PDB file of C-alpha atoms in Angstrom:
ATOM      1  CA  UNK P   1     -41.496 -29.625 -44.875  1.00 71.00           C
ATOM      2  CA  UNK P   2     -37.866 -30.859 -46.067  1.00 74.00           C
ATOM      3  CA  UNK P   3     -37.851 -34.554 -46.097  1.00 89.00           C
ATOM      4  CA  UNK P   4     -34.355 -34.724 -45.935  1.00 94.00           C
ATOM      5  CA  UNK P   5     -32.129 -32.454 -44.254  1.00 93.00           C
ATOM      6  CA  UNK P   6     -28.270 -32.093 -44.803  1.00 94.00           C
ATOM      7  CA  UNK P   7     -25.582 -30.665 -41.931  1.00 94.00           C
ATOM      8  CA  UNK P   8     -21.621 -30.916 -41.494  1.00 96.00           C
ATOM      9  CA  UNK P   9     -20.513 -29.458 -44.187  1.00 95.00           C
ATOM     10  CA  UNK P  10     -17.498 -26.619 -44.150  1.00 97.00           C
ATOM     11  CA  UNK P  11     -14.321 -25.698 -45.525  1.00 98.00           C
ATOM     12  CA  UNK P  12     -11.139 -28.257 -44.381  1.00 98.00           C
ATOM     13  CA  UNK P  13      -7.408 -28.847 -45.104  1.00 98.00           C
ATOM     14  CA  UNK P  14      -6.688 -31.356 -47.457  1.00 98.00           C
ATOM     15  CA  UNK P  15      -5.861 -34.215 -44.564  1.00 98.00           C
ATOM     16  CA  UNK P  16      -8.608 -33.109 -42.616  1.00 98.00           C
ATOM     17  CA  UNK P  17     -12.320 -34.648 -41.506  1.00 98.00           C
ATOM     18  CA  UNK P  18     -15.860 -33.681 -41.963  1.00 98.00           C
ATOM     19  CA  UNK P  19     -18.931 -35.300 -40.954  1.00 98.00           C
ATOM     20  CA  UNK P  20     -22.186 -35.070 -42.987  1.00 98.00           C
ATOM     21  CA  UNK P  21     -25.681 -35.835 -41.058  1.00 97.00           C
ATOM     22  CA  UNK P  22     -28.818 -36.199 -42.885  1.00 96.00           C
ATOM     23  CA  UNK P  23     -32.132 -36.471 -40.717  1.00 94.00           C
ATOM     24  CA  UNK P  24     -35.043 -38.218 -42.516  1.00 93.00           C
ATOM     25  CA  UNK P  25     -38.855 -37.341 -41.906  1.00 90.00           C
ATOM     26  CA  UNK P  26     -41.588 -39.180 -41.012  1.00 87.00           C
ATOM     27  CA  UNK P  27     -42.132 -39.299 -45.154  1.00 87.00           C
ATOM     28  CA  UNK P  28     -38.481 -40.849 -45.861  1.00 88.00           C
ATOM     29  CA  UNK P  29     -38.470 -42.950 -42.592  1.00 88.00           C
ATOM     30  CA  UNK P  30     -37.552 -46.830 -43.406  1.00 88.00           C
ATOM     31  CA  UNK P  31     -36.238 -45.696 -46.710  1.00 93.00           C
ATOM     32  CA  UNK P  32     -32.802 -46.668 -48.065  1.00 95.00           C
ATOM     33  CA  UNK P  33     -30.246 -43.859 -48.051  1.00 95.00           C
ATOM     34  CA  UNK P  34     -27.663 -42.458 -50.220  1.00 97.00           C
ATOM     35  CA  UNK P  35     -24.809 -39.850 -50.731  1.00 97.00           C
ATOM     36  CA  UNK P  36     -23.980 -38.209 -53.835  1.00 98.00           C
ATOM     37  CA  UNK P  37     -21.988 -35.381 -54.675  1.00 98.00           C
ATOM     38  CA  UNK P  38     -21.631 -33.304 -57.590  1.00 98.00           C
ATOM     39  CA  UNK P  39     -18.549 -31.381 -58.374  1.00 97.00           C
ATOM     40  CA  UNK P  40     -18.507 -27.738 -60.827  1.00 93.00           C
ATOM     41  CA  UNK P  41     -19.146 -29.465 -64.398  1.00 95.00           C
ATOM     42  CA  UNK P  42     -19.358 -33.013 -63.022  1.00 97.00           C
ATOM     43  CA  UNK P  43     -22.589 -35.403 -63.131  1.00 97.00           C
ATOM     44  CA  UNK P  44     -23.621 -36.282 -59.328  1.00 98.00           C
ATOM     45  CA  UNK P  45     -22.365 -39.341 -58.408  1.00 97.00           C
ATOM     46  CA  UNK P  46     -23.272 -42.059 -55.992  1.00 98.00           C
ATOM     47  CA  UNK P  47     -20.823 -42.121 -52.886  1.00 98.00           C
ATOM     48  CA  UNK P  48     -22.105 -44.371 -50.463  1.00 97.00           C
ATOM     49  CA  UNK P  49     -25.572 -45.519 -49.288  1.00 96.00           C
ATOM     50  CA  UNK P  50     -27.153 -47.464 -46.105  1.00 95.00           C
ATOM     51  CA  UNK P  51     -30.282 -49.404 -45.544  1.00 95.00           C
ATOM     52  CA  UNK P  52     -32.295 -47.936 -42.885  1.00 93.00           C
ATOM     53  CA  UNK P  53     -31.139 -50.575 -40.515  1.00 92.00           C
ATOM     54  CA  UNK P  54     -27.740 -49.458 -40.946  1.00 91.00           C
ATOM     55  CA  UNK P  55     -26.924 -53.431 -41.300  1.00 93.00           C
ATOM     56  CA  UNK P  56     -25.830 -52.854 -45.242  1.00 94.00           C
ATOM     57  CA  UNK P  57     -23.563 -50.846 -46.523  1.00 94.00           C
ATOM     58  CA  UNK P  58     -21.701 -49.814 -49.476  1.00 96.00           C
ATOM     59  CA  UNK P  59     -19.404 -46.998 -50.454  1.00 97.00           C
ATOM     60  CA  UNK P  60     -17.653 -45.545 -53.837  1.00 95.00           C
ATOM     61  CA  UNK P  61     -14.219 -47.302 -54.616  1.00 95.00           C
ATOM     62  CA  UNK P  62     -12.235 -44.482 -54.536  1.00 93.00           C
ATOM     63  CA  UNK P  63     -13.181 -43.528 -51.300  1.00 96.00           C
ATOM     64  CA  UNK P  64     -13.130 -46.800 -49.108  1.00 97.00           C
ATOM     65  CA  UNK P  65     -10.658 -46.348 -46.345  1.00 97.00           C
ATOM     66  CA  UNK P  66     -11.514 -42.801 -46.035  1.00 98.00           C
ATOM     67  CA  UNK P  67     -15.172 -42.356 -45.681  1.00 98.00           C
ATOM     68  CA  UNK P  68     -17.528 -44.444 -43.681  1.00 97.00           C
ATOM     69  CA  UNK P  69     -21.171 -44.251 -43.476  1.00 97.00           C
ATOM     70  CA  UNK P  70     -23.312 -45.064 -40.290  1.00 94.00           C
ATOM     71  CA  UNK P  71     -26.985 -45.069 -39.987  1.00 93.00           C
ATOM     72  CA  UNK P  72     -28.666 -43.950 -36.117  1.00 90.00           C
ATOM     73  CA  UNK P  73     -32.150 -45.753 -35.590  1.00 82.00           C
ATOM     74  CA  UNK P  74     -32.828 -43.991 -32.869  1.00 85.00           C
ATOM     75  CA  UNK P  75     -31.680 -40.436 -34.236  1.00 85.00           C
ATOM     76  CA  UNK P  76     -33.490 -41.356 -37.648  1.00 91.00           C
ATOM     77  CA  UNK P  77     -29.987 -40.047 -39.364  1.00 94.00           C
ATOM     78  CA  UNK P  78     -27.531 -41.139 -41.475  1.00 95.00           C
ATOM     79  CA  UNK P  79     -23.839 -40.170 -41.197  1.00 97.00           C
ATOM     80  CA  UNK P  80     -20.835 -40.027 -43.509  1.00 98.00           C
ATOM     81  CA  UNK P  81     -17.760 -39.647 -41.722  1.00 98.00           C
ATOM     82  CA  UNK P  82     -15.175 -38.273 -44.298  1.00 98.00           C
ATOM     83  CA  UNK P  83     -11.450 -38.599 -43.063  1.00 98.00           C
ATOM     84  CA  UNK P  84      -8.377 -37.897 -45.003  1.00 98.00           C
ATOM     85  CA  UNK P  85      -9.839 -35.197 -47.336  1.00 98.00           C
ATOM     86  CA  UNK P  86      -8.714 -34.691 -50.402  1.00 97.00           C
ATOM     87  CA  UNK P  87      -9.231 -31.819 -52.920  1.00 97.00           C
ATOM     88  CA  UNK P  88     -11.148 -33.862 -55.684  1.00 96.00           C
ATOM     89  CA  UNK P  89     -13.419 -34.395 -52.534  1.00 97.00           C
ATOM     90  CA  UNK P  90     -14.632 -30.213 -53.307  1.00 97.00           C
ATOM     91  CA  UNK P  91     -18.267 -30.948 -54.063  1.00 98.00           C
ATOM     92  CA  UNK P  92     -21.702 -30.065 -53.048  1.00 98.00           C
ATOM     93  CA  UNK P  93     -23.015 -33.467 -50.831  1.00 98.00           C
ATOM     94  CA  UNK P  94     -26.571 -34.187 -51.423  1.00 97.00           C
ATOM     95  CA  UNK P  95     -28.687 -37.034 -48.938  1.00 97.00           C
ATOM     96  CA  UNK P  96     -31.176 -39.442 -50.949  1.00 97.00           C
ATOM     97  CA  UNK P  97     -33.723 -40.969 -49.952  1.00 96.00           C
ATOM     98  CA  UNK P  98     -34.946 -44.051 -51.810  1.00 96.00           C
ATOM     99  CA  UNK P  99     -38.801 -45.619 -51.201  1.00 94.00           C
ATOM    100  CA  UNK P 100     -37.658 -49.579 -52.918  1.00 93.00           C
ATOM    101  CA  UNK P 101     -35.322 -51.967 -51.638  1.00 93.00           C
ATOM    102  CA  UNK P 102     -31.571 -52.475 -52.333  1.00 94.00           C
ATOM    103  CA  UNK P 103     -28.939 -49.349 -52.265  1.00 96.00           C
ATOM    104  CA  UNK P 104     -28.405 -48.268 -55.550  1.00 97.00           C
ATOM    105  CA  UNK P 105     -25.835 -45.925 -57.314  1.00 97.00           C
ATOM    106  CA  UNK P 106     -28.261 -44.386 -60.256  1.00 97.00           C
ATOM    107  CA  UNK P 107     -29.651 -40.878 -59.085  1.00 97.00           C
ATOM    108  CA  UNK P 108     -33.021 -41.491 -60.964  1.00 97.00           C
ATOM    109  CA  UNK P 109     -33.853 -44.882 -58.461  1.00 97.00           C
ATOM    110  CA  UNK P 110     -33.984 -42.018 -55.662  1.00 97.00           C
ATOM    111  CA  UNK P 111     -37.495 -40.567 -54.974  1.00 95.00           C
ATOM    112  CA  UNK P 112     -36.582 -37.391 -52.548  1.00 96.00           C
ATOM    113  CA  UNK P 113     -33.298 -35.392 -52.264  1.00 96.00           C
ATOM    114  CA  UNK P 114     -31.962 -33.314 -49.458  1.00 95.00           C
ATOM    115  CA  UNK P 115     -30.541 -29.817 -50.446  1.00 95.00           C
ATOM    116  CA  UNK P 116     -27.416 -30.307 -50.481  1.00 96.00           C
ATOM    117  CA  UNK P 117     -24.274 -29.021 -48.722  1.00 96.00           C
ATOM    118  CA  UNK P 118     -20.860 -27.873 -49.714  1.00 97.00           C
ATOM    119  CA  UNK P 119     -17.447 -29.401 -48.883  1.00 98.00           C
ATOM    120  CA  UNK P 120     -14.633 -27.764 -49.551  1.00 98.00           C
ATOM    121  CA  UNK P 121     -11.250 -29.347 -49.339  1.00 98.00           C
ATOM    122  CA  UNK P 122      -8.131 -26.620 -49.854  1.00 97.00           C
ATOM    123  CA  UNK P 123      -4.349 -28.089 -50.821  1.00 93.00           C
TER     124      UNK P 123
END
């Protein structure tokens, strides 16, 4: 059974939206969650992460004012709303689910990973 499961993603206009859902399981509910992408030849990199609550918050530089991330309690999924795509945006988007406290950007503090899904942003 996945533990995390990744939808939304597609093939846009540079200018356009997307929005990523991620639905925890029973094994990943209460954890914090994370987004991370990883480009062709690039390291995956932390994007922007929620508590379960949804309460906290916190998102990559370059991409404040763009993206925003929401967390449903009663859909047990996290969002990111991307708007004003860009094509350095082209990545695969990967949901993380992390068992401790506190969001954090290191991949390795994560304990279970969604499989990922592809955004691609054309100029």
């Amino acid at each position: 059974q996945a533990q995390l499961v990744e939808s939304g993603g597609g093939l846009v206009q540079a200018g356009g939206s997307l929005r990523l859902s991620c639905l925890a399981s029973s094994r990943t509910y209460g954890s914090v969650m994370g987004w991370f992408r990883q480009a062709p030849g690039k390291e995956r990199e932390f994007v922007g992460g929620s508590t379960w609550s949804g309460r906290t918050t916190s998102l990559l530089d370059s991409v404040k004012g763009r993206f925003t991330i929401s967390k449903s309690m009663t859909k047990d999924t996290m969002y990111l709303q991307m708007n004003s795509l860009k094509p350095e945006d082209t990545a695969v988007y990967f949901c993380a689910a992390k068992l401790t406290e506190g969001i954090a950007t290191d991949t390795r503090e994560y304990n279970y990973w969604g499989q990922g899904t592809q955004v691609t942003v054309s100029s």
